[in-house]
Coordinates of C-alpha atoms in Angstrom, one line a residue:
M1 CA 0.0 0.0 0.0
L2 CA 1.1 3.5 -0.7
T3 CA 1.3 6.2 2.0
H4 CA 3.1 8.8 0.0
I5 CA 2.3 9.5 -3.7
P6 CA 4.6 12.2 -5.3
F7 CA 3.3 14.3 -8.0
P8 CA 4.7 13.7 -11.5
A9 CA 6.6 16.0 -13.8
L10 CA 4.3 17.3 -16.5
P11 CA 4.9 18.8 -19.9
V12 CA 4.1 22.3 -21.1
P13 CA 0.4 22.3 -22.3
P14 CA -0.1 22.8 -26.1
S15 CA -2.5 25.2 -27.7
W16 CA -5.6 23.8 -29.6
F17 CA -8.2 26.3 -30.5
P18 CA -9.4 25.8 -34.2
G19 CA -11.3 28.5 -35.9
H20 CA -14.8 26.9 -35.6
M21 CA -14.5 27.1 -31.8
L22 CA -13.9 30.8 -31.9
Q23 CA -16.7 31.4 -34.3
F24 CA -19.2 29.4 -32.0
Q25 CA -18.0 31.4 -29.0
K26 CA -18.7 34.7 -30.8
M27 CA -22.3 33.3 -31.9
L28 CA -23.3 32.2 -28.3
P29 CA -24.9 35.5 -27.1
A30 CA -27.1 35.6 -30.2
L31 CA -28.0 31.8 -29.8
L32 CA -29.0 32.3 -26.1
N33 CA -31.6 35.0 -27.2
K34 CA -33.7 32.1 -28.6
T35 CA -32.8 29.5 -26.0
D36 CA -34.9 28.5 -23.1
V37 CA -32.8 25.7 -21.5
V38 CA -29.0 25.3 -21.5
L39 CA -27.7 21.8 -21.1
E40 CA -24.0 22.3 -20.1
L41 CA -22.2 19.0 -20.4
R42 CA -19.1 18.1 -18.3
D43 CA -17.2 15.0 -17.7
S44 CA -17.8 13.4 -14.2
R45 CA -14.1 12.4 -14.0
L46 CA -13.1 16.1 -14.5
P47 CA -16.1 17.9 -12.9
L48 CA -14.1 21.2 -12.3
T49 CA -11.5 21.1 -15.1
S50 CA -14.4 20.5 -17.7
I51 CA -15.9 23.9 -16.8
N52 CA -15.5 26.3 -19.6
R53 CA -15.1 29.7 -18.2
N54 CA -15.6 31.2 -21.6
F55 CA -19.2 30.5 -21.3
E56 CA -19.8 31.9 -17.9
G57 CA -20.1 35.5 -18.9
A58 CA -22.6 34.9 -21.7
L59 CA -24.7 32.4 -19.5
Q60 CA -24.8 34.6 -16.6
K61 CA -26.0 37.6 -18.7
W62 CA -28.6 35.6 -20.4
R63 CA -30.0 34.4 -17.0
R64 CA -30.0 37.8 -15.6
E65 CA -31.7 39.4 -18.6
R66 CA -34.3 36.6 -18.6
R67 CA -35.1 37.0 -15.0
Q68 CA -35.4 40.8 -15.3
G69 CA -37.6 40.5 -18.3
G70 CA -39.8 37.8 -16.7
A71 CA -40.1 39.1 -13.1
A72 CA -43.3 41.1 -13.8
E73 CA -44.9 38.3 -15.8
S74 CA -44.2 35.1 -14.0
T75 CA -47.8 34.8 -13.0
S76 CA -50.9 36.9 -13.8
P77 CA -54.5 36.8 -12.3
S78 CA -57.2 35.5 -14.6
L79 CA -59.7 38.2 -15.7
D80 CA -62.8 36.1 -14.9
T81 CA -61.6 34.2 -11.7
G82 CA -58.8 36.3 -10.3
V83 CA -56.7 33.1 -9.8
S84 CA -53.1 33.3 -10.7
R85 CA -52.1 30.9 -13.7
P86 CA -49.0 30.4 -15.7
T87 CA -48.2 32.9 -18.4
N88 CA -46.0 32.8 -21.5
G89 CA -43.0 34.4 -19.8
P90 CA -39.3 33.8 -20.4
V91 CA -37.6 30.6 -19.5
S92 CA -33.8 30.4 -18.4
Q93 CA -33.1 27.0 -16.9
R94 CA -29.4 26.0 -16.6
V95 CA -28.8 22.2 -16.2
V96 CA -25.3 20.9 -15.7
V97 CA -25.1 17.3 -16.8
F98 CA -22.2 15.2 -15.7
S99 CA -21.6 12.5 -18.3
K100 CA -19.9 9.1 -17.8
R101 CA -21.3 8.8 -14.1
D102 CA -20.3 5.2 -14.2
L103 CA -16.6 6.1 -14.3
V104 CA -16.5 7.8 -10.9
P105 CA -17.0 6.1 -7.5
E106 CA -20.6 5.8 -6.6
W107 CA -20.0 7.1 -3.0
G108 CA -19.5 10.5 -4.2
I109 CA -22.8 10.7 -6.0
K110 CA -25.1 8.4 -4.1
V111 CA -24.6 5.7 -1.5
C112 CA -26.8 2.7 -2.6
S113 CA -25.7 0.1 -0.3
G114 CA -27.2 1.7 2.8
S115 CA -23.8 2.5 4.5
I116 CA -20.6 4.2 3.8
C117 CA -17.4 3.6 5.8
G118 CA -19.4 1.3 8.1
L119 CA -21.8 4.2 9.2
A120 CA -25.6 3.9 8.5
V121 CA -27.2 6.4 6.0
L122 CA -29.9 8.1 7.9
T123 CA -31.7 10.2 5.2
E124 CA -31.8 10.5 1.4
E125 CA -30.6 14.0 1.8
R126 CA -27.3 13.0 3.2
V127 CA -26.4 10.5 0.5
Q128 CA -25.4 12.8 -2.3
P129 CA -22.3 14.5 -1.2
F130 CA -21.1 16.0 -4.5
Q131 CA -24.5 17.1 -5.6
R132 CA -24.9 18.8 -2.3
A133 CA -21.6 20.4 -2.4
M134 CA -22.3 21.8 -5.9
A135 CA -25.6 23.1 -4.8
S136 CA -24.0 25.0 -1.9
K137 CA -21.5 26.5 -4.1
F138 CA -23.5 27.1 -7.3
P139 CA -27.2 27.4 -6.2
D140 CA -28.3 28.6 -9.7
Q141 CA -27.3 25.4 -11.4
K142 CA -29.3 22.2 -11.5
V143 CA -26.9 19.3 -11.3
F144 CA -27.7 15.9 -13.1
F145 CA -25.6 12.9 -13.4
A146 CA -26.1 10.4 -16.4
S147 CA -24.3 7.6 -18.2
W148 CA -25.5 7.3 -21.9
N149 CA -25.7 3.6 -21.6
R150 CA -28.1 3.7 -18.8
A151 CA -31.7 4.1 -20.3
R152 CA -33.2 5.3 -16.9
D153 CA -30.6 8.2 -16.8
I154 CA -31.5 9.4 -20.3
R155 CA -35.3 8.9 -19.5
A156 CA -35.0 11.0 -16.4
L157 CA -33.2 13.8 -18.3
S158 CA -35.9 13.7 -21.0
E159 CA -38.6 13.9 -18.3
L160 CA -36.8 16.9 -16.8
L161 CA -36.9 18.9 -20.1
V162 CA -40.5 17.8 -20.7
N163 CA -41.5 19.0 -17.2
V164 CA -39.9 22.4 -17.9
A165 CA -41.9 22.7 -21.0
R166 CA -45.2 21.7 -19.2
E167 CA -44.4 24.4 -16.5
H168 CA -44.7 26.9 -19.3
P169 CA -47.8 25.7 -21.2
Y170 CA -48.5 29.0 -23.0
R171 CA -45.2 28.5 -24.9
S172 CA -45.5 27.0 -28.2
E173 CA -42.2 25.1 -27.9
L174 CA -39.1 24.8 -25.7
N175 CA -35.6 25.3 -27.2
V176 CA -32.7 23.6 -25.7
L177 CA -29.0 24.5 -26.5
V178 CA -26.3 21.9 -25.6
V179 CA -22.8 23.3 -24.8
G180 CA -19.6 21.9 -23.3
M181 CA -16.0 21.2 -23.8
P182 CA -14.8 18.8 -26.7
N183 CA -15.7 15.0 -26.4
V184 CA -18.0 15.2 -23.4
G185 CA -20.7 13.4 -25.3
K186 CA -23.0 16.2 -26.5
S187 CA -24.0 14.4 -29.8
T188 CA -24.3 11.1 -28.1
L189 CA -26.6 12.6 -25.6
L190 CA -28.9 14.2 -28.2
N191 CA -29.2 11.1 -30.2
A192 CA -30.1 9.3 -27.0
L193 CA -32.7 11.9 -25.9
R194 CA -34.3 11.8 -29.4
N195 CA -34.7 8.1 -29.2
I196 CA -36.3 8.2 -25.9
G197 CA -38.5 11.2 -26.6
I198 CA -39.8 10.3 -30.1
A199 CA -42.1 7.2 -30.4
G200 CA -41.2 4.5 -33.0
P201 CA -37.8 3.8 -34.8
T202 CA -35.7 7.0 -34.7
P203 CA -32.7 7.3 -36.8
K204 CA -29.4 8.5 -35.5
A205 CA -29.5 12.3 -36.1
L206 CA -25.9 13.4 -35.3
R207 CA -22.5 11.8 -36.1
T208 CA -20.5 10.8 -33.0
S209 CA -16.7 10.1 -32.6
A210 CA -14.2 9.2 -29.9
Q211 CA -12.0 11.9 -31.2
P212 CA -12.7 15.6 -30.2
G213 CA -13.8 18.2 -32.8
M214 CA -16.2 16.0 -34.7
T215 CA -19.0 18.6 -34.5
R216 CA -17.7 21.8 -36.2
V217 CA -21.0 23.8 -36.8
L218 CA -24.3 24.3 -35.0
S219 CA -26.7 21.7 -35.9
T220 CA -30.2 22.0 -37.3
R221 CA -33.1 21.7 -34.8
L222 CA -33.6 18.3 -33.4
K223 CA -37.1 17.4 -32.1
L224 CA -36.8 15.7 -28.7
S225 CA -40.5 15.6 -27.7
V226 CA -43.7 15.9 -29.6
D227 CA -46.2 16.7 -26.8
P228 CA -44.9 19.2 -25.5
L229 CA -42.8 20.3 -28.3
V230 CA -39.1 20.3 -27.3
Y231 CA -36.3 21.2 -29.8
A232 CA -32.5 21.1 -29.4
Y233 CA -29.4 22.4 -31.0
D234 CA -26.0 20.6 -30.8
S235 CA -22.9 22.8 -30.8
P236 CA -19.2 22.4 -31.3
G237 CA -17.1 21.6 -28.4
V238 CA -15.1 24.6 -27.2
M239 CA -11.7 24.2 -25.8
L240 CA -10.1 26.9 -23.6
P241 CA -8.0 29.3 -25.8
F242 CA -5.1 29.0 -23.3
L243 CA -4.8 26.2 -20.8
G244 CA -2.9 28.3 -18.3
K245 CA 0.8 29.0 -17.1
G246 CA 2.9 26.8 -14.9
M247 CA 1.7 23.7 -13.2
V248 CA -1.9 24.7 -13.2
G249 CA -2.0 24.8 -16.9
A250 CA 0.2 21.7 -17.3
E251 CA -2.1 19.6 -15.2
R252 CA -5.3 21.0 -16.8
G253 CA -4.0 20.0 -20.2
V254 CA -2.9 16.5 -19.1
K255 CA -6.3 15.8 -17.6
L256 CA -8.3 17.0 -20.7
A257 CA -5.9 14.9 -22.9
L258 CA -6.5 11.7 -20.9
I259 CA -10.3 12.0 -21.5
A260 CA -9.6 12.6 -25.2
G261 CA -10.8 16.2 -24.9
I262 CA -7.7 17.4 -26.9
K263 CA -6.7 16.5 -30.3
E264 CA -4.7 13.3 -30.4
G265 CA -1.0 13.6 -30.9
L266 CA -0.5 16.8 -29.1
Y267 CA 0.8 15.0 -26.0
D268 CA 3.5 12.5 -25.4
T269 CA 1.7 9.2 -24.2
E270 CA 4.3 8.5 -21.6
A271 CA 3.6 11.8 -19.9
L272 CA -0.1 10.9 -19.9
A273 CA 0.6 7.5 -18.5
S274 CA 2.8 9.0 -15.8
Y275 CA -0.2 11.3 -14.6
L276 CA -2.7 8.4 -15.0
L277 CA -0.6 6.2 -12.8
Y278 CA -0.5 8.9 -10.1
R279 CA -4.3 9.4 -10.2
L280 CA -5.1 5.7 -10.0
N281 CA -2.8 5.5 -6.9
V282 CA -4.6 8.4 -5.4
L283 CA -8.0 6.8 -6.0
D284 CA -7.1 3.7 -4.4
P285 CA -3.6 3.5 -2.7
V286 CA -4.2 0.0 -1.5
S287 CA -5.4 -1.9 -4.6
P288 CA -5.3 0.6 -7.5
A289 CA -7.2 -0.7 -10.7
Y290 CA -3.9 -1.2 -12.8
L291 CA -2.7 -4.0 -10.6
K292 CA -5.0 -6.5 -12.5
L293 CA -2.8 -5.8 -15.6
L294 CA 0.3 -6.8 -13.9
P295 CA 1.8 -10.2 -12.6
P296 CA 0.2 -11.6 -9.5
D297 CA 1.4 -10.1 -6.2
T298 CA 2.8 -6.9 -7.7
P299 CA 2.6 -4.2 -5.2
P300 CA 1.4 -0.7 -6.0
L301 CA 4.0 1.3 -8.2
L302 CA 5.1 4.9 -8.1
D303 CA 7.7 4.8 -11.0
V304 CA 6.1 4.9 -14.4
Q305 CA 9.0 3.5 -16.3
E306 CA 9.0 0.5 -13.9
F307 CA 5.2 0.1 -14.4
L308 CA 5.4 0.4 -18.2
A309 CA 8.3 -2.1 -18.4
L310 CA 6.3 -4.6 -16.4
L311 CA 3.2 -4.0 -18.4
A312 CA 5.1 -4.2 -21.8
R313 CA 6.4 -7.6 -20.7
R314 CA 3.0 -8.7 -19.6
L315 CA 1.5 -7.9 -23.0
C316 CA 4.6 -9.2 -24.9
M317 CA 5.3 -5.8 -26.2
L318 CA 9.1 -6.1 -26.7
K319 CA 11.6 -4.6 -29.1
R320 CA 14.6 -6.4 -30.6
G321 CA 16.7 -8.0 -27.9
G322 CA 13.7 -8.4 -25.5
I323 CA 13.6 -4.7 -24.5
P324 CA 10.2 -3.5 -23.2
D325 CA 8.4 -1.2 -25.6
S326 CA 7.4 1.4 -23.1
A327 CA 5.9 3.7 -25.7
R328 CA 3.5 1.0 -27.0
A329 CA 2.6 0.0 -23.4
A330 CA 1.7 3.5 -22.6
V331 CA -0.6 3.9 -25.6
W332 CA -2.3 0.6 -24.5
F333 CA -2.5 1.7 -20.9
I334 CA -4.3 5.0 -21.8
K335 CA -6.8 3.1 -24.2
W336 CA -7.5 0.5 -21.6
W337 CA -8.4 3.2 -19.0
R338 CA -10.7 5.0 -21.4
E339 CA -12.5 1.7 -22.4
E340 CA -12.6 -0.3 -19.3
G341 CA -10.1 0.8 -16.6
G342 CA -12.4 3.7 -15.7
L343 CA -15.0 1.3 -14.6
A344 CA -12.5 -0.6 -12.6
S345 CA -11.1 2.5 -10.9
A346 CA -14.7 3.7 -10.1
S347 CA -15.0 0.9 -7.6
A348 CA -12.5 2.6 -5.4
P349 CA -13.7 2.7 -1.7
A350 CA -14.4 6.0 0.2
L351 CA -11.5 5.1 2.6
P352 CA -8.7 2.6 2.0
D353 CA -8.0 0.0 4.7
Y354 CA -4.9 1.4 6.5
S355 CA -5.5 -0.6 9.6
G356 CA -2.1 -1.9 10.9
V357 CA 0.0 0.8 9.4
P358 CA 2.1 2.2 12.2
G359 CA 2.8 5.9 12.5
L360 CA 0.4 6.9 9.7
E361 CA -1.1 10.4 10.5
T362 CA -2.4 11.6 7.2
Y363 CA -3.0 10.3 3.6
R364 CA -4.5 11.5 0.4
R365 CA -8.0 10.7 -0.9
G366 CA -9.6 11.5 -4.2
W367 CA -12.9 11.4 -6.3
G368 CA -12.6 11.7 -9.9
F369 CA -9.4 13.4 -11.2
D370 CA -10.2 17.0 -9.8
L371 CA -11.2 16.5 -6.1
E372 CA -8.4 15.5 -3.7
W373 CA -7.9 16.0 0.0
N374 CA -6.0 15.0 3.1
V375 CA -7.5 12.5 5.6
D376 CA -6.4 12.5 9.3
A377 CA -6.0 9.0 10.4
A378 CA -7.6 10.0 13.6
E379 CA -10.8 11.1 11.9
A380 CA -11.2 8.0 9.8
S381 CA -13.7 6.5 12.3
R382 CA -15.9 9.7 11.8
Y383 CA -15.7 9.7 8.1
D384 CA -19.4 10.1 7.0
E385 CA -21.3 11.7 4.1
A386 CA -21.2 15.3 5.8
T387 CA -17.4 14.9 6.1
I388 CA -17.0 14.0 2.4
Q389 CA -19.3 16.9 1.3
A390 CA -17.2 19.3 3.4
K391 CA -14.1 18.0 1.9
M392 CA -15.6 18.4 -1.6
E393 CA -16.7 21.9 -0.8
D394 CA -13.1 22.8 0.2
C395 CA -11.9 21.4 -3.1
I396 CA -14.4 23.6 -5.1
D397 CA -13.5 26.7 -3.1
R398 CA -9.8 26.2 -3.8
F399 CA -10.6 25.7 -7.5
E400 CA -12.7 29.0 -7.6
E401 CA -10.0 30.8 -5.7
A402 CA -7.3 29.6 -7.9
G403 CA -9.3 30.5 -11.2
S404 CA -10.0 34.0 -9.8
L405 CA -6.2 34.5 -9.0
E406 CA -5.4 33.2 -12.4
E407 CA -7.6 35.8 -14.2
R408 CA -6.4 38.6 -12.0
E409 CA -2.8 37.8 -12.8
G410 CA -3.5 37.3 -16.5
G411 CA -2.7 33.6 -16.3
S412 CA -5.8 32.6 -18.4
I413 CA -4.4 34.5 -21.5
S414 CA -1.3 33.6 -23.3
S415 CA 1.5 36.1 -24.2
T416 CA 0.4 35.8 -27.8
Q417 CA -3.1 36.5 -27.0
E418 CA -2.1 39.5 -24.9
K419 CA 0.0 41.0 -27.6
K420 CA -2.9 40.5 -30.1
R421 CA -5.3 42.2 -27.7
L422 CA -3.0 45.2 -27.1
K423 CA -2.5 45.4 -31.0
E424 CA -6.3 45.5 -31.5
Q425 CA -6.8 48.1 -28.8
Q426 CA -4.1 50.3 -30.5
K427 CA -5.7 50.0 -33.8
A428 CA -9.1 50.9 -32.2
R429 CA -7.5 54.0 -30.8
Q430 CA -6.0 54.9 -34.1
R431 CA -9.4 54.5 -35.8
A432 CA -11.0 56.8 -33.1
R433 CA -8.4 59.4 -33.5
S434 CA -8.8 59.3 -37.4
K435 CA -12.6 59.7 -37.0
A436 CA -12.2 62.6 -34.6
R437 CA -9.8 64.5 -36.9
L438 CA -12.2 63.8 -39.9
A439 CA -15.1 65.2 -37.9
S440 CA -13.1 68.2 -36.8
R441 CA -12.2 69.1 -40.5
K442 CA -15.8 68.7 -41.6
S443 CA -17.1 71.0 -38.8
S444 CA -14.3 73.7 -39.7

């Protein structure tokens, strides 16, 4: 078992922001004017890293303007009865959908077994630590977890949209816009919602791919429900123009590359394998998911080269002279994690069994790849849902504080983007001066 897990060295993050992403980002405010519900998709494994801050300004402005416009007309008395009734007021629902819920430990979403860490679950309200943590920090967002291969998840999300439409019966239709980072499953979700909401055989409406960037333009309207009428638009995945400076940007880029959110080939696979090994160790330091790939009785490993050498021999990936092919093993390891290893790592317990480890005072725990915290060995016996929620809230607070500090220090903008911005400002000032001089000549 591992009691100390060192953080790996990470490469400088690449830049990947194709023109179609910039084009959609500029279109977003106009699209929101005809949108009633925004489905913002994020990856459950990266619940914080997959937040796209480029959307925040436009989405908050949309909610604010809709609320101001609809405050006076949310209800109105009937002329003949005097009883309040729904009106055709504006709708502005924001639903954050976390995809791939089956790839994160269930104890962070909902405790189904009736207990956690040996403690009885008393109420339904206490068994959703991550949802409650998000509701505490982002009260204006409705959080929904789903896995596209679970029909009940898709049906529940479809019913959520239908219920929003039924709450506004005087609107002729409900328009939904799906947004998010690349490769979080937007097109796959819409195909599944369409299949659930439309009776009879429903052909696949949108192309899907395991590689990011398949959707490059806004889709035509897709009908998701007939009664009431619900339509949706698919949108291109939008990456951050700049992943950030220093270790913050480096880790953000590696995380997104591991979930295939960044174009293949921009990262060295051995660097990704090193970080993946670290994360799997944090999720379960006693019996990490990768041990099933190695010879029996192999202990958890910290060194990625040692791990890849063992894995290459196990898979018979050898170069001339019997030398392990670490590069091939790294590619295989990442593919294994994306296809089946994620399911194995999702079975990690809320607390590892560290009984009998002398002198252990603290150790690391994690949920997904974004939430990580220290556990005092002395508090392990009192480790319940409220404790997990508090730990998760601290992680969210640190993430928000780091994001605010990054923005204040200009860390969210690259030096190239800053030079371009300054150059555009200079040109704008020159145009303003030229117009002023021209106006002065005309007046004289």
